[in-house]
Amino acid sequence: MVQALVSAKTQTVKEIKKKSSIKRRNKLIVKLILITIVAILIALILSKIVVETRTSFTNNDIDFKSVNFHIHEGFEIFGTDKNYLLVFNYYYQDTNYLSSVIDGLVFSQSMLSAKNKNTILLISVIDNENNLLYCQSNNGNVLENIELTSEECLSLLDTNHSVIMVNYPFGDVEKSEVVLNLNEKLLLINPKSKEFVYDSLYVSFNQMYKDAKMIEDSLTDIQNKLSTSKEKSLVDKNIIDENIVDENFYDQNILIDENFSDDNSLNDDNFSQDINN
């Protein structure tokens, strides 16, 4: 009887230990599964972050994206072309649009010129449905400005030039976006408003050319010198004009003095005659 109880007790202890061991093993398996799941989730998150970093970034509240290519390398490759078509689309009823984006236009042309690129400027006039009406172009010569038909405009777009196109901001996008498509040799700028045009171009050119900031500083320096020279010329002209006024005043005094002298002589003669009489 006692032996049976001891045997039963021993068996119970073994079963308890066995069950405890199974529970510990099950807990370990659950932990391993949880760790694996967490690791997979982290890997997926990191993978997503890496992809976004490779193909996009945001600057000055503008989204920059690249189609199927590393965005920073893509901009550098896009900047190596020799021939560019710089296109500004504007709504035909917004006659003040070009004057409001002239800084971006001049900056782009100056930057491409400084990099010795062949650049054709194309101003495309569109209606409210984005249909091309006609365009104006310099045909690569800054001294020219000719009007082209829509067919002639499209033929220019079909050339082998790399295209930098600034769309007109109709206000139909929530955020400004710049999309680089190397396969199509196209840098497309969709500004939320005209205020974003310059920043979009500025950041793009700084991505294309590592020395863009140095070029910009040089251009600014030249512009300041020209402005100073122009102001000096105006000052010199004003001084000359003032001298002319002084000279006229001097001439008038001479005339007045001469008349005064003649009058005195006349009076003296009359006075002498009176005395003689």
PDB file of C-alpha atoms in Angstrom:
ATOM      1  CA  MET A   1       0.000   0.000   0.000  1.00  0.00           C
ATOM      2  CA  VAL A   2       2.752   2.388   1.009  1.00  0.00           C
ATOM      3  CA  GLN A   3       4.819   1.367  -2.006  1.00  0.00           C
ATOM      4  CA  ALA A   4       1.858   2.079  -4.260  1.00  0.00           C
ATOM      5  CA  LEU A   5       1.473   5.551  -2.774  1.00  0.00           C
ATOM      6  CA  VAL A   6       5.177   6.302  -3.207  1.00  0.00           C
ATOM      7  CA  SER A   7       5.033   5.085  -6.785  1.00  0.00           C
ATOM      8  CA  ALA A   8       1.962   7.215  -7.514  1.00  0.00           C
ATOM      9  CA  LYS A   9       3.606  10.246  -5.904  1.00  0.00           C
ATOM     10  CA  THR A  10       6.758   9.766  -7.961  1.00  0.00           C
ATOM     11  CA  GLN A  11       4.726   9.458 -11.135  1.00  0.00           C
ATOM     12  CA  THR A  12       2.786  12.621 -10.283  1.00  0.00           C
ATOM     13  CA  VAL A  13       6.017  14.565  -9.745  1.00  0.00           C
ATOM     14  CA  LYS A  14       7.347  13.331 -13.092  1.00  0.00           C
ATOM     15  CA  GLU A  15       4.144  14.376 -14.852  1.00  0.00           C
ATOM     16  CA  ILE A  16       4.264  17.808 -13.209  1.00  0.00           C
ATOM     17  CA  LYS A  17       7.882  18.279 -14.286  1.00  0.00           C
ATOM     18  CA  LYS A  18       7.026  17.088 -17.777  1.00  0.00           C
ATOM     19  CA  LYS A  19       4.083  19.470 -18.054  1.00  0.00           C
ATOM     20  CA  SER A  20       6.216  22.314 -16.696  1.00  0.00           C
ATOM     21  CA  SER A  21       8.910  21.541 -19.249  1.00  0.00           C
ATOM     22  CA  ILE A  22       6.329  21.521 -22.047  1.00  0.00           C
ATOM     23  CA  LYS A  23       4.969  24.885 -20.890  1.00  0.00           C
ATOM     24  CA  ARG A  24       8.462  26.399 -20.813  1.00  0.00           C
ATOM     25  CA  ARG A  25       9.154  25.025 -24.263  1.00  0.00           C
ATOM     26  CA  ASN A  26       5.861  26.399 -25.569  1.00  0.00           C
ATOM     27  CA  LYS A  27       6.613  29.820 -24.079  1.00  0.00           C
ATOM     28  CA  LEU A  28      10.022  29.791 -25.728  1.00  0.00           C
ATOM     29  CA  ILE A  29       8.460  28.913 -29.090  1.00  0.00           C
ATOM     30  CA  VAL A  30       5.918  31.726 -28.696  1.00  0.00           C
ATOM     31  CA  LYS A  31       8.720  34.169 -27.859  1.00  0.00           C
ATOM     32  CA  LEU A  32      10.706  33.051 -30.887  1.00  0.00           C
ATOM     33  CA  ILE A  33       7.642  33.471 -33.099  1.00  0.00           C
ATOM     34  CA  LEU A  34       6.997  36.959 -31.700  1.00  0.00           C
ATOM     35  CA  ILE A  35      10.651  37.938 -32.155  1.00  0.00           C
ATOM     36  CA  THR A  36      10.546  36.658 -35.742  1.00  0.00           C
ATOM     37  CA  ILE A  37       7.360  38.611 -36.482  1.00  0.00           C
ATOM     38  CA  VAL A  38       8.822  41.800 -34.984  1.00  0.00           C
ATOM     39  CA  ALA A  39      12.049  41.317 -36.963  1.00  0.00           C
ATOM     40  CA  ILE A  40      10.077  40.872 -40.196  1.00  0.00           C
ATOM     41  CA  LEU A  41       8.015  43.994 -39.483  1.00  0.00           C
ATOM     42  CA  ILE A  42      11.152  46.027 -38.742  1.00  0.00           C
ATOM     43  CA  ALA A  43      12.755  44.753 -41.942  1.00  0.00           C
ATOM     44  CA  LEU A  44       9.690  45.745 -43.953  1.00  0.00           C
ATOM     45  CA  ILE A  45       9.594  49.206 -42.373  1.00  0.00           C
ATOM     46  CA  LEU A  46      13.309  49.747 -42.964  1.00  0.00           C
ATOM     47  CA  SER A  47      12.949  48.500 -46.511  1.00  0.00           C
ATOM     48  CA  LYS A  48      10.142  50.985 -47.139  1.00  0.00           C
ATOM     49  CA  ILE A  49      12.205  53.815 -45.658  1.00  0.00           C
ATOM     50  CA  VAL A  50      15.200  52.922 -47.826  1.00  0.00           C
ATOM     51  CA  VAL A  51      13.077  52.841 -50.985  1.00  0.00           C
ATOM     52  CA  GLU A  52      11.561  56.234 -50.193  1.00  0.00           C
ATOM     53  CA  THR A  53      14.991  57.686 -49.457  1.00  0.00           C
ATOM     54  CA  ARG A  54      16.345  56.348 -52.731  1.00  0.00           C
ATOM     55  CA  THR A  55      13.546  57.605 -54.942  1.00  0.00           C
ATOM     56  CA  SER A  56      12.162  60.697 -53.212  1.00  0.00           C
ATOM     57  CA  PHE A  57      12.765  63.528 -50.784  1.00  0.00           C
ATOM     58  CA  THR A  58      11.023  66.693 -49.623  1.00  0.00           C
ATOM     59  CA  ASN A  59      12.510  70.178 -49.609  1.00  0.00           C
ATOM     60  CA  ASN A  60      10.777  73.497 -48.870  1.00  0.00           C
ATOM     61  CA  ASP A  61       7.417  71.704 -48.809  1.00  0.00           C
ATOM     62  CA  ILE A  62       8.027  70.384 -52.340  1.00  0.00           C
ATOM     63  CA  ASP A  63       8.028  66.639 -53.080  1.00  0.00           C
ATOM     64  CA  PHE A  64      10.836  65.485 -55.375  1.00  0.00           C
ATOM     65  CA  LYS A  65      10.377  62.060 -56.954  1.00  0.00           C
ATOM     66  CA  SER A  66      12.247  59.863 -59.402  1.00  0.00           C
ATOM     67  CA  VAL A  67      10.677  57.179 -61.592  1.00  0.00           C
ATOM     68  CA  ASN A  68      12.453  53.848 -61.021  1.00  0.00           C
ATOM     69  CA  PHE A  69      15.848  55.379 -60.295  1.00  0.00           C
ATOM     70  CA  HIS A  70      17.920  56.670 -57.385  1.00  0.00           C
ATOM     71  CA  ILE A  71      16.842  60.292 -57.234  1.00  0.00           C
ATOM     72  CA  HIS A  72      20.176  61.935 -56.395  1.00  0.00           C
ATOM     73  CA  GLU A  73      22.074  59.950 -59.009  1.00  0.00           C
ATOM     74  CA  GLY A  74      19.213  60.531 -61.437  1.00  0.00           C
ATOM     75  CA  PHE A  75      19.481  64.308 -61.147  1.00  0.00           C
ATOM     76  CA  GLU A  76      23.241  64.156 -61.728  1.00  0.00           C
ATOM     77  CA  ILE A  77      22.770  61.996 -64.837  1.00  0.00           C
ATOM     78  CA  PHE A  78      20.031  64.328 -66.109  1.00  0.00           C
ATOM     79  CA  GLY A  79      22.460  67.228 -65.727  1.00  0.00           C
ATOM     80  CA  THR A  80      25.072  65.637 -68.017  1.00  0.00           C
ATOM     81  CA  ASP A  81      23.091  66.136 -71.227  1.00  0.00           C
ATOM     82  CA  LYS A  82      24.266  68.783 -73.687  1.00  0.00           C
ATOM     83  CA  ASN A  83      20.942  69.962 -75.128  1.00  0.00           C
ATOM     84  CA  TYR A  84      17.965  71.215 -73.131  1.00  0.00           C
ATOM     85  CA  LEU A  85      14.493  72.473 -73.848  1.00  0.00           C
ATOM     86  CA  LEU A  86      13.265  74.824 -71.128  1.00  0.00           C
ATOM     87  CA  VAL A  87       9.465  74.963 -71.271  1.00  0.00           C
ATOM     88  CA  PHE A  88       7.152  77.277 -69.338  1.00  0.00           C
ATOM     89  CA  ASN A  89       3.432  76.642 -69.789  1.00  0.00           C
ATOM     90  CA  TYR A  90       1.110  79.503 -68.966  1.00  0.00           C
ATOM     91  CA  TYR A  91      -2.615  80.130 -69.125  1.00  0.00           C
ATOM     92  CA  TYR A  92      -3.470  82.546 -71.924  1.00  0.00           C
ATOM     93  CA  GLN A  93      -5.681  84.736 -69.692  1.00  0.00           C
ATOM     94  CA  ASP A  94      -3.028  85.147 -66.984  1.00  0.00           C
ATOM     95  CA  THR A  95      -1.005  87.876 -68.665  1.00  0.00           C
ATOM     96  CA  ASN A  96       1.005  88.622 -65.500  1.00  0.00           C
ATOM     97  CA  TYR A  97       2.204  85.054 -64.969  1.00  0.00           C
ATOM     98  CA  LEU A  98       5.520  85.290 -66.810  1.00  0.00           C
ATOM     99  CA  SER A  99       6.546  88.433 -64.948  1.00  0.00           C
ATOM    100  CA  SER A 100       5.866  86.645 -61.657  1.00  0.00           C
ATOM    101  CA  VAL A 101       8.106  83.678 -62.545  1.00  0.00           C
ATOM    102  CA  ILE A 102      10.790  85.617 -64.427  1.00  0.00           C
ATOM    103  CA  ASP A 103      13.337  85.002 -61.642  1.00  0.00           C
ATOM    104  CA  GLY A 104      13.043  81.248 -62.088  1.00  0.00           C
ATOM    105  CA  LEU A 105      13.229  81.557 -65.861  1.00  0.00           C
ATOM    106  CA  VAL A 106      16.339  83.764 -65.801  1.00  0.00           C
ATOM    107  CA  PHE A 107      17.968  81.601 -63.129  1.00  0.00           C
ATOM    108  CA  SER A 108      17.433  78.443 -65.202  1.00  0.00           C
ATOM    109  CA  GLN A 109      18.762  79.957 -68.407  1.00  0.00           C
ATOM    110  CA  SER A 110      21.755  81.473 -66.615  1.00  0.00           C
ATOM    111  CA  MET A 111      22.596  78.188 -64.906  1.00  0.00           C
ATOM    112  CA  LEU A 112      22.417  76.180 -68.141  1.00  0.00           C
ATOM    113  CA  SER A 113      24.431  78.819 -69.958  1.00  0.00           C
ATOM    114  CA  ALA A 114      27.102  78.752 -67.235  1.00  0.00           C
ATOM    115  CA  LYS A 115      27.350  74.968 -67.722  1.00  0.00           C
ATOM    116  CA  ASN A 116      27.786  75.482 -71.494  1.00  0.00           C
ATOM    117  CA  LYS A 117      24.489  73.805 -72.377  1.00  0.00           C
ATOM    118  CA  ASN A 118      22.610  74.398 -75.620  1.00  0.00           C
ATOM    119  CA  THR A 119      19.251  75.680 -74.443  1.00  0.00           C
ATOM    120  CA  ILE A 120      16.040  76.481 -76.290  1.00  0.00           C
ATOM    121  CA  LEU A 121      13.427  78.478 -74.391  1.00  0.00           C
ATOM    122  CA  LEU A 122       9.817  77.631 -75.189  1.00  0.00           C
ATOM    123  CA  ILE A 123       6.887  79.602 -73.784  1.00  0.00           C
ATOM    124  CA  SER A 124       3.752  77.533 -74.368  1.00  0.00           C
ATOM    125  CA  VAL A 125       0.368  79.211 -74.233  1.00  0.00           C
ATOM    126  CA  ILE A 126      -2.456  76.914 -73.119  1.00  0.00           C
ATOM    127  CA  ASP A 127      -6.179  77.142 -72.454  1.00  0.00           C
ATOM    128  CA  ASN A 128      -8.003  76.090 -69.283  1.00  0.00           C
ATOM    129  CA  GLU A 129      -8.090  72.476 -70.497  1.00  0.00           C
ATOM    130  CA  ASN A 130      -4.328  72.362 -71.029  1.00  0.00           C
ATOM    131  CA  ASN A 131      -4.678  72.433 -74.804  1.00  0.00           C
ATOM    132  CA  LEU A 132      -1.699  73.997 -76.565  1.00  0.00           C
ATOM    133  CA  LEU A 133      -2.688  77.135 -78.496  1.00  0.00           C
ATOM    134  CA  TYR A 134       0.675  78.415 -79.697  1.00  0.00           C
ATOM    135  CA  CYS A 135       4.114  79.150 -78.306  1.00  0.00           C
ATOM    136  CA  GLN A 136       7.030  81.539 -78.476  1.00  0.00           C
ATOM    137  CA  SER A 137      10.661  80.490 -78.690  1.00  0.00           C
ATOM    138  CA  ASN A 138      14.142  81.950 -78.958  1.00  0.00           C
ATOM    139  CA  ASN A 139      15.319  78.948 -81.015  1.00  0.00           C
ATOM    140  CA  GLY A 140      18.446  78.837 -78.906  1.00  0.00           C
ATOM    141  CA  ASN A 141      19.308  82.484 -79.571  1.00  0.00           C
ATOM    142  CA  VAL A 142      18.670  84.878 -76.680  1.00  0.00           C
ATOM    143  CA  LEU A 143      18.282  87.746 -79.166  1.00  0.00           C
ATOM    144  CA  GLU A 144      15.393  86.050 -80.992  1.00  0.00           C
ATOM    145  CA  ASN A 145      11.740  85.678 -80.119  1.00  0.00           C
ATOM    146  CA  ILE A 146       9.495  84.058 -82.707  1.00  0.00           C
ATOM    147  CA  GLU A 147       5.924  82.809 -82.535  1.00  0.00           C
ATOM    148  CA  LEU A 148       5.304  79.178 -83.452  1.00  0.00           C
ATOM    149  CA  THR A 149       2.158  77.234 -84.225  1.00  0.00           C
ATOM    150  CA  SER A 150       1.075  74.396 -81.958  1.00  0.00           C
ATOM    151  CA  GLU A 151       2.386  71.901 -84.519  1.00  0.00           C
ATOM    152  CA  GLU A 152       5.803  73.586 -84.558  1.00  0.00           C
ATOM    153  CA  CYS A 153       5.832  73.588 -80.762  1.00  0.00           C
ATOM    154  CA  LEU A 154       5.126  69.868 -80.616  1.00  0.00           C
ATOM    155  CA  SER A 155       7.838  69.165 -83.163  1.00  0.00           C
ATOM    156  CA  LEU A 156      10.339  70.851 -80.849  1.00  0.00           C
ATOM    157  CA  LEU A 157       9.162  68.664 -77.976  1.00  0.00           C
ATOM    158  CA  ASP A 158       9.761  65.588 -80.114  1.00  0.00           C
ATOM    159  CA  THR A 159      13.464  66.382 -80.500  1.00  0.00           C
ATOM    160  CA  ASN A 160      16.157  64.569 -78.559  1.00  0.00           C
ATOM    161  CA  HIS A 161      16.573  67.386 -76.041  1.00  0.00           C
ATOM    162  CA  SER A 162      16.251  66.827 -72.321  1.00  0.00           C
ATOM    163  CA  VAL A 163      13.136  68.708 -71.253  1.00  0.00           C
ATOM    164  CA  ILE A 164      12.643  70.840 -68.152  1.00  0.00           C
ATOM    165  CA  MET A 165       8.934  71.627 -68.127  1.00  0.00           C
ATOM    166  CA  VAL A 166       7.201  73.956 -65.673  1.00  0.00           C
ATOM    167  CA  ASN A 167       3.447  73.454 -65.743  1.00  0.00           C
ATOM    168  CA  TYR A 168       1.048  76.300 -65.084  1.00  0.00           C
ATOM    169  CA  PRO A 169      -0.353  76.190 -61.513  1.00  0.00           C
ATOM    170  CA  PHE A 170      -4.088  75.820 -61.997  1.00  0.00           C
ATOM    171  CA  GLY A 171      -4.429  75.089 -58.271  1.00  0.00           C
ATOM    172  CA  ASP A 172      -5.450  71.480 -58.850  1.00  0.00           C
ATOM    173  CA  VAL A 173      -2.613  69.957 -56.769  1.00  0.00           C
ATOM    174  CA  GLU A 174      -2.458  69.922 -52.978  1.00  0.00           C
ATOM    175  CA  LYS A 175       1.337  69.984 -52.858  1.00  0.00           C
ATOM    176  CA  SER A 176       4.061  71.049 -55.257  1.00  0.00           C
ATOM    177  CA  GLU A 177       5.752  68.127 -56.977  1.00  0.00           C
ATOM    178  CA  VAL A 178       8.853  67.643 -59.113  1.00  0.00           C
ATOM    179  CA  VAL A 179       9.084  64.351 -61.022  1.00  0.00           C
ATOM    180  CA  LEU A 180      12.257  63.154 -62.744  1.00  0.00           C
ATOM    181  CA  ASN A 181      11.829  60.557 -65.487  1.00  0.00           C
ATOM    182  CA  LEU A 182      15.208  59.590 -66.925  1.00  0.00           C
ATOM    183  CA  ASN A 183      13.719  57.206 -69.482  1.00  0.00           C
ATOM    184  CA  GLU A 184      11.753  60.066 -71.034  1.00  0.00           C
ATOM    185  CA  LYS A 185      14.520  62.639 -70.399  1.00  0.00           C
ATOM    186  CA  LEU A 186      11.936  64.773 -68.618  1.00  0.00           C
ATOM    187  CA  LEU A 187      11.991  66.883 -65.467  1.00  0.00           C
ATOM    188  CA  LEU A 188       8.367  67.827 -64.811  1.00  0.00           C
ATOM    189  CA  ILE A 189       7.538  70.572 -62.315  1.00  0.00           C
ATOM    190  CA  ASN A 190       3.961  70.809 -61.023  1.00  0.00           C
ATOM    191  CA  PRO A 191       3.863  73.829 -58.690  1.00  0.00           C
ATOM    192  CA  LYS A 192       1.023  74.331 -56.259  1.00  0.00           C
ATOM    193  CA  SER A 193       1.232  78.054 -56.998  1.00  0.00           C
ATOM    194  CA  LYS A 194       3.568  80.392 -58.859  1.00  0.00           C
ATOM    195  CA  GLU A 195       5.436  81.069 -55.596  1.00  0.00           C
ATOM    196  CA  PHE A 196       6.840  77.523 -55.716  1.00  0.00           C
ATOM    197  CA  VAL A 197       8.297  77.783 -59.231  1.00  0.00           C
ATOM    198  CA  TYR A 198      11.627  79.343 -58.277  1.00  0.00           C
ATOM    199  CA  ASP A 199      12.273  77.009 -55.325  1.00  0.00           C
ATOM    200  CA  SER A 200      11.445  73.963 -57.461  1.00  0.00           C
ATOM    201  CA  LEU A 201      13.970  75.025 -60.100  1.00  0.00           C
ATOM    202  CA  TYR A 202      16.552  76.101 -57.530  1.00  0.00           C
ATOM    203  CA  VAL A 203      16.568  72.762 -55.692  1.00  0.00           C
ATOM    204  CA  SER A 204      16.524  70.824 -58.983  1.00  0.00           C
ATOM    205  CA  PHE A 205      19.599  72.602 -60.346  1.00  0.00           C
ATOM    206  CA  ASN A 206      21.411  72.170 -57.040  1.00  0.00           C
ATOM    207  CA  GLN A 207      20.739  68.440 -57.358  1.00  0.00           C
ATOM    208  CA  MET A 208      21.934  68.419 -60.976  1.00  0.00           C
ATOM    209  CA  TYR A 209      25.154  70.354 -60.401  1.00  0.00           C
ATOM    210  CA  LYS A 210      27.322  70.256 -57.293  1.00  0.00           C
ATOM    211  CA  ASP A 211      28.775  73.678 -58.109  1.00  0.00           C
ATOM    212  CA  ALA A 212      25.345  75.287 -58.594  1.00  0.00           C
ATOM    213  CA  LYS A 213      25.686  77.380 -55.429  1.00  0.00           C
ATOM    214  CA  MET A 214      29.069  78.712 -56.547  1.00  0.00           C
ATOM    215  CA  ILE A 215      27.654  79.538 -59.993  1.00  0.00           C
ATOM    216  CA  GLU A 216      24.685  81.289 -58.391  1.00  0.00           C
ATOM    217  CA  ASP A 217      27.014  83.366 -56.194  1.00  0.00           C
ATOM    218  CA  SER A 218      29.055  84.364 -59.257  1.00  0.00           C
ATOM    219  CA  LEU A 219      25.903  85.320 -61.171  1.00  0.00           C
ATOM    220  CA  THR A 220      24.676  87.350 -58.200  1.00  0.00           C
ATOM    221  CA  ASP A 221      28.045  89.100 -57.968  1.00  0.00           C
ATOM    222  CA  ILE A 222      27.936  89.997 -61.670  1.00  0.00           C
ATOM    223  CA  GLN A 223      24.364  91.220 -61.316  1.00  0.00           C
ATOM    224  CA  ASN A 224      25.318  93.412 -58.341  1.00  0.00           C
ATOM    225  CA  LYS A 225      28.264  94.890 -60.246  1.00  0.00           C
ATOM    226  CA  LEU A 226      26.065  95.663 -63.240  1.00  0.00           C
ATOM    227  CA  SER A 227      23.477  97.222 -60.960  1.00  0.00           C
ATOM    228  CA  THR A 228      26.154  99.337 -59.236  1.00  0.00           C
ATOM    229  CA  SER A 229      27.590 100.398 -62.591  1.00  0.00           C
ATOM    230  CA  LYS A 230      24.144 101.377 -63.823  1.00  0.00           C
ATOM    231  CA  GLU A 231      23.463 103.405 -60.683  1.00  0.00           C
ATOM    232  CA  LYS A 232      26.843 105.155 -61.051  1.00  0.00           C
ATOM    233  CA  SER A 233      26.052 106.006 -64.669  1.00  0.00           C
ATOM    234  CA  LEU A 234      22.748 107.510 -63.597  1.00  0.00           C
ATOM    235  CA  VAL A 235      24.488 109.560 -60.894  1.00  0.00           C
ATOM    236  CA  ASP A 236      27.107 110.790 -63.381  1.00  0.00           C
ATOM    237  CA  LYS A 237      24.354 111.704 -65.833  1.00  0.00           C
ATOM    238  CA  ASN A 238      22.545 113.672 -63.137  1.00  0.00           C
ATOM    239  CA  ILE A 239      25.768 115.522 -62.293  1.00  0.00           C
ATOM    240  CA  ILE A 240      26.252 116.384 -65.960  1.00  0.00           C
ATOM    241  CA  ASP A 241      22.645 117.560 -66.184  1.00  0.00           C
ATOM    242  CA  GLU A 242      23.133 119.727 -63.100  1.00  0.00           C
ATOM    243  CA  ASN A 243      26.266 121.241 -64.635  1.00  0.00           C
ATOM    244  CA  ILE A 244      24.308 122.011 -67.773  1.00  0.00           C
ATOM    245  CA  VAL A 245      21.707 123.768 -65.623  1.00  0.00           C
ATOM    246  CA  ASP A 246      24.466 125.728 -63.844  1.00  0.00           C
ATOM    247  CA  GLU A 247      25.996 126.658 -67.189  1.00  0.00           C
ATOM    248  CA  ASN A 248      22.651 127.917 -68.429  1.00  0.00           C
ATOM    249  CA  PHE A 249      22.244 129.856 -65.239  1.00  0.00           C
ATOM    250  CA  TYR A 250      25.706 131.322 -65.722  1.00  0.00           C
ATOM    251  CA  ASP A 251      24.875 132.240 -69.316  1.00  0.00           C
ATOM    252  CA  GLN A 252      21.700 133.916 -68.147  1.00  0.00           C
ATOM    253  CA  ASN A 253      23.690 135.957 -65.631  1.00  0.00           C
ATOM    254  CA  ILE A 254      26.075 137.003 -68.365  1.00  0.00           C
ATOM    255  CA  LEU A 255      23.164 138.104 -70.511  1.00  0.00           C
ATOM    256  CA  ILE A 256      21.593 139.961 -67.615  1.00  0.00           C
ATOM    257  CA  ASP A 257      24.888 141.663 -66.737  1.00  0.00           C
ATOM    258  CA  GLU A 258      25.494 142.632 -70.340  1.00  0.00           C
ATOM    259  CA  ASN A 259      22.019 144.130 -70.594  1.00  0.00           C
ATOM    260  CA  PHE A 260      22.516 145.867 -67.320  1.00  0.00           C
ATOM    261  CA  SER A 261      25.804 147.278 -68.555  1.00  0.00           C
ATOM    262  CA  ASP A 262      24.218 148.507 -71.797  1.00  0.00           C
ATOM    263  CA  ASP A 263      21.407 150.167 -69.886  1.00  0.00           C
ATOM    264  CA  ASN A 264      23.875 151.946 -67.628  1.00  0.00           C
ATOM    265  CA  SER A 265      25.879 153.126 -70.604  1.00  0.00           C
ATOM    266  CA  LEU A 266      22.732 154.423 -72.219  1.00  0.00           C
ATOM    267  CA  ASN A 267      21.704 156.233 -69.046  1.00  0.00           C
ATOM    268  CA  ASP A 268      25.177 157.738 -68.666  1.00  0.00           C
ATOM    269  CA  ASP A 269      25.084 159.070 -72.211  1.00  0.00           C
ATOM    270  CA  ASN A 270      21.680 160.625 -71.620  1.00  0.00           C
ATOM    271  CA  PHE A 271      22.904 162.123 -68.380  1.00  0.00           C
ATOM    272  CA  SER A 272      25.922 163.679 -70.130  1.00  0.00           C
ATOM    273  CA  GLN A 273      23.714 165.158 -72.817  1.00  0.00           C
ATOM    274  CA  ASP A 274      21.463 166.717 -70.174  1.00  0.00           C
ATOM    275  CA  ILE A 275      24.440 168.374 -68.523  1.00  0.00           C
ATOM    276  CA  ASN A 276      25.721 169.770 -71.794  1.00  0.00           C
ATOM    277  CA  ASN A 277      22.331 171.154 -72.555  1.00  0.00           C
TER     278      ASN A 277
END
